CSV table of C-alpha atoms in Angstrom, one decimal:
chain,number,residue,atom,x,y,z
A,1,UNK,CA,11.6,7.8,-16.0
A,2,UNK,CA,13.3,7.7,-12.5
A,3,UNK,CA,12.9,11.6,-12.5
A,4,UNK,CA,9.5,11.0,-13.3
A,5,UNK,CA,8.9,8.8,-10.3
A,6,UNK,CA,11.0,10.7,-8.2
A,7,UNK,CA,8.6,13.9,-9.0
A,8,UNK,CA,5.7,11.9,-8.3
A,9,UNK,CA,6.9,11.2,-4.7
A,10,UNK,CA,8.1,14.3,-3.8
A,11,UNK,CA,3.9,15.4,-4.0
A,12,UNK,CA,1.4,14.0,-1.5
A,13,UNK,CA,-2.0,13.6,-4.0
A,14,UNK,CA,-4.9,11.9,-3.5
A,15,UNK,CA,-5.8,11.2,-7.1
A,16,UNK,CA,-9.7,10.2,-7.7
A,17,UNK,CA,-11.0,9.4,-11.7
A,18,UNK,CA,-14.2,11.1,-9.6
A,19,UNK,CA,-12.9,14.6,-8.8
A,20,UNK,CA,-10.3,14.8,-11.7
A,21,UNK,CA,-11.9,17.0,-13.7
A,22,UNK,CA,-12.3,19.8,-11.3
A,23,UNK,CA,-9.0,18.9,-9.7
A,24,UNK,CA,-7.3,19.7,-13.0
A,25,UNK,CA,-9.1,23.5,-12.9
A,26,UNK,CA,-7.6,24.3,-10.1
A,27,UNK,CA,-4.2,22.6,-9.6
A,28,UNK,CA,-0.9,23.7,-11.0
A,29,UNK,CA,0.3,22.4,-13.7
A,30,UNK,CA,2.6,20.5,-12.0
A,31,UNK,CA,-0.2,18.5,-10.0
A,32,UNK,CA,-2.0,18.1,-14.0
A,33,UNK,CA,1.1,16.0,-14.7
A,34,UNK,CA,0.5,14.0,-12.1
A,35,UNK,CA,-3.2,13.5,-12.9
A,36,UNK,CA,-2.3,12.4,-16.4
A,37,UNK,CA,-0.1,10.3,-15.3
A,38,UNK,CA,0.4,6.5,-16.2
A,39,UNK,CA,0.3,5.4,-13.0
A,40,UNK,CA,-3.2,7.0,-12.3
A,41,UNK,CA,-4.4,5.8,-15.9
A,42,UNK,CA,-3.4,2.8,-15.9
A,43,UNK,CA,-4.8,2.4,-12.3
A,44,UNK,CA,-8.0,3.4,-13.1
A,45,UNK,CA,-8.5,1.6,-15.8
A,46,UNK,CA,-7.2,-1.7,-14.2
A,47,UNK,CA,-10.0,-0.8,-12.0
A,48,UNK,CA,-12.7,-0.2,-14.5
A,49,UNK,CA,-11.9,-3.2,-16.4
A,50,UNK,CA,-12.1,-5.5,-13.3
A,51,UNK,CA,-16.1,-3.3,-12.3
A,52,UNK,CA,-14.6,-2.7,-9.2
A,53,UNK,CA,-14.0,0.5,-6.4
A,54,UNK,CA,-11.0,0.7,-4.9
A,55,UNK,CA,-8.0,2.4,-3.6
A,56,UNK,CA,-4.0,2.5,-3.7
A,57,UNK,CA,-1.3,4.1,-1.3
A,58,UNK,CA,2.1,4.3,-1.7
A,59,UNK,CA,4.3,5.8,1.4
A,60,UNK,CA,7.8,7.1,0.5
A,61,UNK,CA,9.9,6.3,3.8
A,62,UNK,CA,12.5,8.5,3.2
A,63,UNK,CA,10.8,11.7,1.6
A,64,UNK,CA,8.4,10.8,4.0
A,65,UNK,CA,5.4,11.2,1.2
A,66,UNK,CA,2.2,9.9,-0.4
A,67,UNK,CA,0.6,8.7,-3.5
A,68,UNK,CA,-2.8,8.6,-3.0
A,69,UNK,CA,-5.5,7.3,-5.8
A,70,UNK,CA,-9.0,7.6,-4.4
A,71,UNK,CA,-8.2,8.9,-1.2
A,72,UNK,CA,-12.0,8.7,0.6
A,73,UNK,CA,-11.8,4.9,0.1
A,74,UNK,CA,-8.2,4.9,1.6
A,75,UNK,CA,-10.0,6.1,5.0
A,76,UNK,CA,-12.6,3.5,5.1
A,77,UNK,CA,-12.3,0.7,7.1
A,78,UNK,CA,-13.0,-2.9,5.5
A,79,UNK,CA,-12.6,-6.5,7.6
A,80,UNK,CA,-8.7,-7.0,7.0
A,81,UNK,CA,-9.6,-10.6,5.7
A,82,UNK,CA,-6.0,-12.9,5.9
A,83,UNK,CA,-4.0,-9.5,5.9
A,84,UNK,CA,-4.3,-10.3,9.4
A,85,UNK,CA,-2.2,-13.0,9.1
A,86,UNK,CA,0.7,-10.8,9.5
A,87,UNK,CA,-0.6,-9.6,12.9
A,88,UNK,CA,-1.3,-13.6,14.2
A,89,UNK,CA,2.2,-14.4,13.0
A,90,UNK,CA,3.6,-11.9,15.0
A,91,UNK,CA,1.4,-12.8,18.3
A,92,UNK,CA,1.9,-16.6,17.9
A,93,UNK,CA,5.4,-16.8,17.6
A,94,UNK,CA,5.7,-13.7,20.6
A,95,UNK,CA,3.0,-15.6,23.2
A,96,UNK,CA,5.0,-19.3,21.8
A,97,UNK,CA,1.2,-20.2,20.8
A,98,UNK,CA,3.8,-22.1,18.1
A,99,UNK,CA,7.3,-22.8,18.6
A,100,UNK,CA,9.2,-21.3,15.4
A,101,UNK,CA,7.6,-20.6,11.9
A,102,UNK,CA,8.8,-23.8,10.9
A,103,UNK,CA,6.8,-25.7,13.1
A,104,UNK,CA,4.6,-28.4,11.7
A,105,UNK,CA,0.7,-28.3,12.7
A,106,UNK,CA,-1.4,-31.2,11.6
A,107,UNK,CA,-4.2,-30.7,8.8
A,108,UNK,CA,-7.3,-30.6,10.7
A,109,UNK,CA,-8.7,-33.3,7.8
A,110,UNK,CA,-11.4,-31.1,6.7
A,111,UNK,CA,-11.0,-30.9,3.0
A,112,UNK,CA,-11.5,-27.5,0.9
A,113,UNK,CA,-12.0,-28.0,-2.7
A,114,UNK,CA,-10.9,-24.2,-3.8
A,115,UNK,CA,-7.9,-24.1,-2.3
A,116,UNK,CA,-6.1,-27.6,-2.5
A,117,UNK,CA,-2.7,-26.9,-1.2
A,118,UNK,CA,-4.6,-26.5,2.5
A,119,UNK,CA,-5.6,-29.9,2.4
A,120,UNK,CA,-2.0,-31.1,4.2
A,121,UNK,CA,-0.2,-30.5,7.3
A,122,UNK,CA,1.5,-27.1,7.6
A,123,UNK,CA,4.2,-24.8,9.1
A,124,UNK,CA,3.7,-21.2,9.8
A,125,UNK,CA,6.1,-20.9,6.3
A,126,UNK,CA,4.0,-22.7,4.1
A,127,UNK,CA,0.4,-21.4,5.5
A,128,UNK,CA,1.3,-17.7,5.0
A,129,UNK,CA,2.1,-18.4,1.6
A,130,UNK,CA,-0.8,-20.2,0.9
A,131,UNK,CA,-3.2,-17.9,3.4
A,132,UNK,CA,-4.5,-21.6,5.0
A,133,UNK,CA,-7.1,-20.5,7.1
A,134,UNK,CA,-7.5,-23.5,9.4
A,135,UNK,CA,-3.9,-23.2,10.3
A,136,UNK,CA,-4.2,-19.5,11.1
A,137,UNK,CA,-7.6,-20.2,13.3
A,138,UNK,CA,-6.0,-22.6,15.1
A,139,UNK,CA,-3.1,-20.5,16.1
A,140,UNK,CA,-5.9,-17.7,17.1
A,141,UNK,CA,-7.5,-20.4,19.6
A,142,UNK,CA,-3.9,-21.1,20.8
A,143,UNK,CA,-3.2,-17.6,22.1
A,144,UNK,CA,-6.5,-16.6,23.1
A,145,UNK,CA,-9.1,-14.3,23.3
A,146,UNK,CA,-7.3,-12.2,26.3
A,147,UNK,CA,-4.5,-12.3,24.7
A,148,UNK,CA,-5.1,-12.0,21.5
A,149,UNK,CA,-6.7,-8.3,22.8
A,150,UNK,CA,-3.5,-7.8,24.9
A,151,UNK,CA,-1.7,-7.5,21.8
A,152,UNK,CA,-4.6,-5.8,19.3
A,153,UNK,CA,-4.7,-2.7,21.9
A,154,UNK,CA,-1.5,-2.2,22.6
A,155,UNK,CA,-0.2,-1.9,18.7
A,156,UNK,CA,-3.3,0.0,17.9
A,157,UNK,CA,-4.6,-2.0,15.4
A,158,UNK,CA,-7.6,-0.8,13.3
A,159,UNK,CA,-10.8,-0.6,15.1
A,160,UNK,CA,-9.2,-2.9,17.6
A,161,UNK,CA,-13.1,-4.7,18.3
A,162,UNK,CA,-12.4,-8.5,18.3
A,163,UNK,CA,-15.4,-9.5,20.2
A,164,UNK,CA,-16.7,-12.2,18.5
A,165,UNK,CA,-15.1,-16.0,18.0
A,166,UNK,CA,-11.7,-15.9,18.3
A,167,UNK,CA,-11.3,-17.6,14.9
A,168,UNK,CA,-13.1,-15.7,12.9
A,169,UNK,CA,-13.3,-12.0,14.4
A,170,UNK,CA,-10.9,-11.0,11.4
A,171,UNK,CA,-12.8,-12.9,8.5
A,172,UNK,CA,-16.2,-12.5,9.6
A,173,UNK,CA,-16.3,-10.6,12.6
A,174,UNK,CA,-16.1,-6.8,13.6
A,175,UNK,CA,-12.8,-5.9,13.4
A,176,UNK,CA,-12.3,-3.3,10.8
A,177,UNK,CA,-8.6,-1.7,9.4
A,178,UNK,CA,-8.5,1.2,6.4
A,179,UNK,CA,-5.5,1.3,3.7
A,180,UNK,CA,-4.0,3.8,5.6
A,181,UNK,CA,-3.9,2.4,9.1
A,182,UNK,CA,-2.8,-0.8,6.9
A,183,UNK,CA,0.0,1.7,6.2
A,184,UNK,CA,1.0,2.8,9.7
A,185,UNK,CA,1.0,-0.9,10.5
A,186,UNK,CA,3.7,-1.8,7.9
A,187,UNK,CA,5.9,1.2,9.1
A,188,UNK,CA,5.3,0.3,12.5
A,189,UNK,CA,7.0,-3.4,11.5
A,190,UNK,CA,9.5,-2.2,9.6
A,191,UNK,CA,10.7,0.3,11.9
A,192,UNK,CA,10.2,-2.8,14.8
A,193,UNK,CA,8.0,-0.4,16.8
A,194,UNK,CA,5.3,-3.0,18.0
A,195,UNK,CA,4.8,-4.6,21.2
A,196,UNK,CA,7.0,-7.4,19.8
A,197,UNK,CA,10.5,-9.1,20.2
A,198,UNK,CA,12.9,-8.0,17.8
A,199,UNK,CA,13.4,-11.8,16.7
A,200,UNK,CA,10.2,-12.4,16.1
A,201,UNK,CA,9.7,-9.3,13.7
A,202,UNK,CA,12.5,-10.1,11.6
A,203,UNK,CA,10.8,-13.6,11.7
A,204,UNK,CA,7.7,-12.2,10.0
A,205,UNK,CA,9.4,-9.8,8.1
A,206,UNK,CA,11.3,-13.0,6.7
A,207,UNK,CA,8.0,-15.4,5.7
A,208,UNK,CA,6.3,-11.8,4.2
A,209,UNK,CA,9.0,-12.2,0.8
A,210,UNK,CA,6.9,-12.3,-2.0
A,211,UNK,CA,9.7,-11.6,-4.4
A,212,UNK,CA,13.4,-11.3,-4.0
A,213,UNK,CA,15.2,-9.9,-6.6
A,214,UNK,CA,19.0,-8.1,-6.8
A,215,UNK,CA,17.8,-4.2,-6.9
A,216,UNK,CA,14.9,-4.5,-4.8
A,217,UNK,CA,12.8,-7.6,-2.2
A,218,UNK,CA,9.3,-7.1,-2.0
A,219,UNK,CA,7.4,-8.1,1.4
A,220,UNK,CA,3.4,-8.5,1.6
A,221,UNK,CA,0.3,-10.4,2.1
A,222,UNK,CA,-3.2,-10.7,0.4
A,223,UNK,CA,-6.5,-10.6,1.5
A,224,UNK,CA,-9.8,-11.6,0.4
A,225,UNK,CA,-12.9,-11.1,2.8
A,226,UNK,CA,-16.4,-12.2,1.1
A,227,UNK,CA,-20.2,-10.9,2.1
A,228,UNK,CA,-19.3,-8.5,5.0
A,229,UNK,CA,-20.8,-5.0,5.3
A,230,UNK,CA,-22.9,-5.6,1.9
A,231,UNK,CA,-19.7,-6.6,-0.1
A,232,UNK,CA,-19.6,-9.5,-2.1
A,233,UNK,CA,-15.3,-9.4,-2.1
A,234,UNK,CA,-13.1,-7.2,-0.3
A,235,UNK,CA,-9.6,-7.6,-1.7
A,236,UNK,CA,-6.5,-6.8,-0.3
A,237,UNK,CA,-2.9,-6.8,-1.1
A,238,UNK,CA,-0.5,-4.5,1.4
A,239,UNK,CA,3.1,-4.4,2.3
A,240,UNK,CA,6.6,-3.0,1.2
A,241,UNK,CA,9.4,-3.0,-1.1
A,242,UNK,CA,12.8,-2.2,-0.3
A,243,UNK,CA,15.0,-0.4,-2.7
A,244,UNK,CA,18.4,0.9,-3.2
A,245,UNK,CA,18.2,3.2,0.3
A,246,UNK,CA,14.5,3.6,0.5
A,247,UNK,CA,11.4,1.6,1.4
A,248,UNK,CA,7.8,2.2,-0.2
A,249,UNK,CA,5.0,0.5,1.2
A,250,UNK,CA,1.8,-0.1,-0.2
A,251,UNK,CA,-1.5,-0.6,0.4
A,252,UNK,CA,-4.4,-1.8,-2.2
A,253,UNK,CA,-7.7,-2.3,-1.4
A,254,UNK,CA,-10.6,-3.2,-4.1
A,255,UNK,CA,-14.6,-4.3,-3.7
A,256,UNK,CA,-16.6,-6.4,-6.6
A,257,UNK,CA,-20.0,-7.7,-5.9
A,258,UNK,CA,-19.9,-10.3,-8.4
A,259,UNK,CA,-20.0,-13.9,-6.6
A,260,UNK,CA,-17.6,-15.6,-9.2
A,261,UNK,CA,-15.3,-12.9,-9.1
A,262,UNK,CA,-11.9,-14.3,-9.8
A,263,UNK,CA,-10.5,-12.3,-7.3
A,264,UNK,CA,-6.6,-13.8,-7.3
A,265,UNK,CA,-5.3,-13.1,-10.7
A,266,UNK,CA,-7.1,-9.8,-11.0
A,267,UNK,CA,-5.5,-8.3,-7.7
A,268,UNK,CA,-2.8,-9.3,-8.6
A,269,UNK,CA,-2.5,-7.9,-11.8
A,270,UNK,CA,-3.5,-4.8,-10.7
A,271,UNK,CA,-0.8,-4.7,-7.7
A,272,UNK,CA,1.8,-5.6,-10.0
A,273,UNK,CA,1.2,-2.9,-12.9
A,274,UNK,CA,1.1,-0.3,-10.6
A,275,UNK,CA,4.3,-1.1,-8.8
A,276,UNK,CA,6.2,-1.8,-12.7
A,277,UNK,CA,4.8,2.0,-13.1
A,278,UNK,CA,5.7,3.1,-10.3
A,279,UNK,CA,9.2,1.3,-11.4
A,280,UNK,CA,9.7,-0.3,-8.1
A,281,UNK,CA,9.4,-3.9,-9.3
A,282,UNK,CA,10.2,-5.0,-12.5
């Protein structure tokens, strides 16, 4: 199986249910193993049974390759929803908006009925985990507008248009990002080559564990943007796992237009079955 994988990174594909059937005719047979491949199968059908579109990249940092599975959709942008907390994280703690991620911001009192953990005060720790929106807006009016752009510009970051509200612009506003500028972000962090103190990128880098385990960690944040651009849900799940002597970074991105979509679980799911067959996570 690790030969397998190892085959599968060492080819950059962009591997669409759409165009498989021509692909096949005129591909080596090399690439048709790829095509048939469980990863690709399993992902499409993950898909299929959740009735959504979506994408999935996988960047190899030390063969310096890509798995791609519908590769147009990789290249669109979509509103990066609370994947952006990643990005206020970074700007708060750099601009001391907040003091440390440990720092304890009082609930704002205004109850959500979805999401009960919000409903209590917060530090930077516990409202990443939970993706508390009202914790995350209020550290966007901290910074600023001027800023807040400041920092947007000078990492590059997506369309980089965050003229509307302040503390909203990435939920329901016009900033854009695609999977694989979600990508070049994550490398960009890794590698600590944004416009940010070292300390606080390890900082961020530290609150982004998902999952640590003793043969690999895994780092990342959701994302889940509703009615923007025609689409009823716009999930997201991107970041990194680190393994042995490599690093692969991820980024998923799926649309549904059905209003009780239960996005969570199913994003999830999805996420996780492809990295287990991609045998990065067990």
């Amino acid at each position: 199986m690790l030969k397998t994988f190892a085959f599968m990174l060492g080819l950059s594909l962009a591997i669409a249910p759409s165009v498989l059937a021509q692909d096949s005719r005129n591909t080596s047979p090399k690439t048709n193993l790829i095509f048939q491949s469980q990863f690709s199968r399993n992902l499409g059908k993950n898909f299929q049974e959740a009735k959504s579109e979506g994408c999935f990249i996988l960047y190899d940092l030390k063969r310096d390759r890509y798995i791609r599975y519908n590769s147009n959709h990789c290249q669109k942008r979509f509103i990066p929803a609370s994947t952006f907390k990643i990005f206020n994280s970074l700007v708060a703690l750099e601009t001391k908006a907040i003091a440390d991620e440990n720092t304890v911001i009082p609930w704002d009192g205004v109850s959500n009925q979805s999401f009960l953990a919000w409903n209590q005060d917060q530090t930077m720790r516990t409202a990443f985990t939970r993706s508390v929106v009202w914790f995350y807006q209020d550290l966007a009016r901290r910074i600023g507008k001027e800023r807040m752009t400041k920092y947007i510009q000078a990492a590059g970051y997506g369309n980089q248009d965050i003229e509307d509200k302040i503390d909203t612009f990435w939920l329901k506003g016009k900033l854009r990002i695609s999977p694989e500028e979600q990508i070049k972000f994550l490398v960009k962090l890794y590698k600590e080559d944004l416009p940010f103190s070292s300390a606080v990128i390890k900082t961020v880098k530290d609150i982004m564990i998902i999952e640590r385990q003793d043969n690999y960690t895994l780092r990342g944040k959701t994302g889940w943007g509703t009615n923007v651009d025609g689409l009823q849900n716009i999930g997201w799940y991107v970041g990194y796992v680190e393994k042995g002597d490599n690093v692969y970074f991820y980024a998923l991105n799926m649309t549904n237009q059905d209003p009780k979509f239960d996005m969570i679980p199913i994003r999830k799911k999805i996420l996780f079955d492809t990295l287990k067959d991609l045998q990065l996570v067990d």
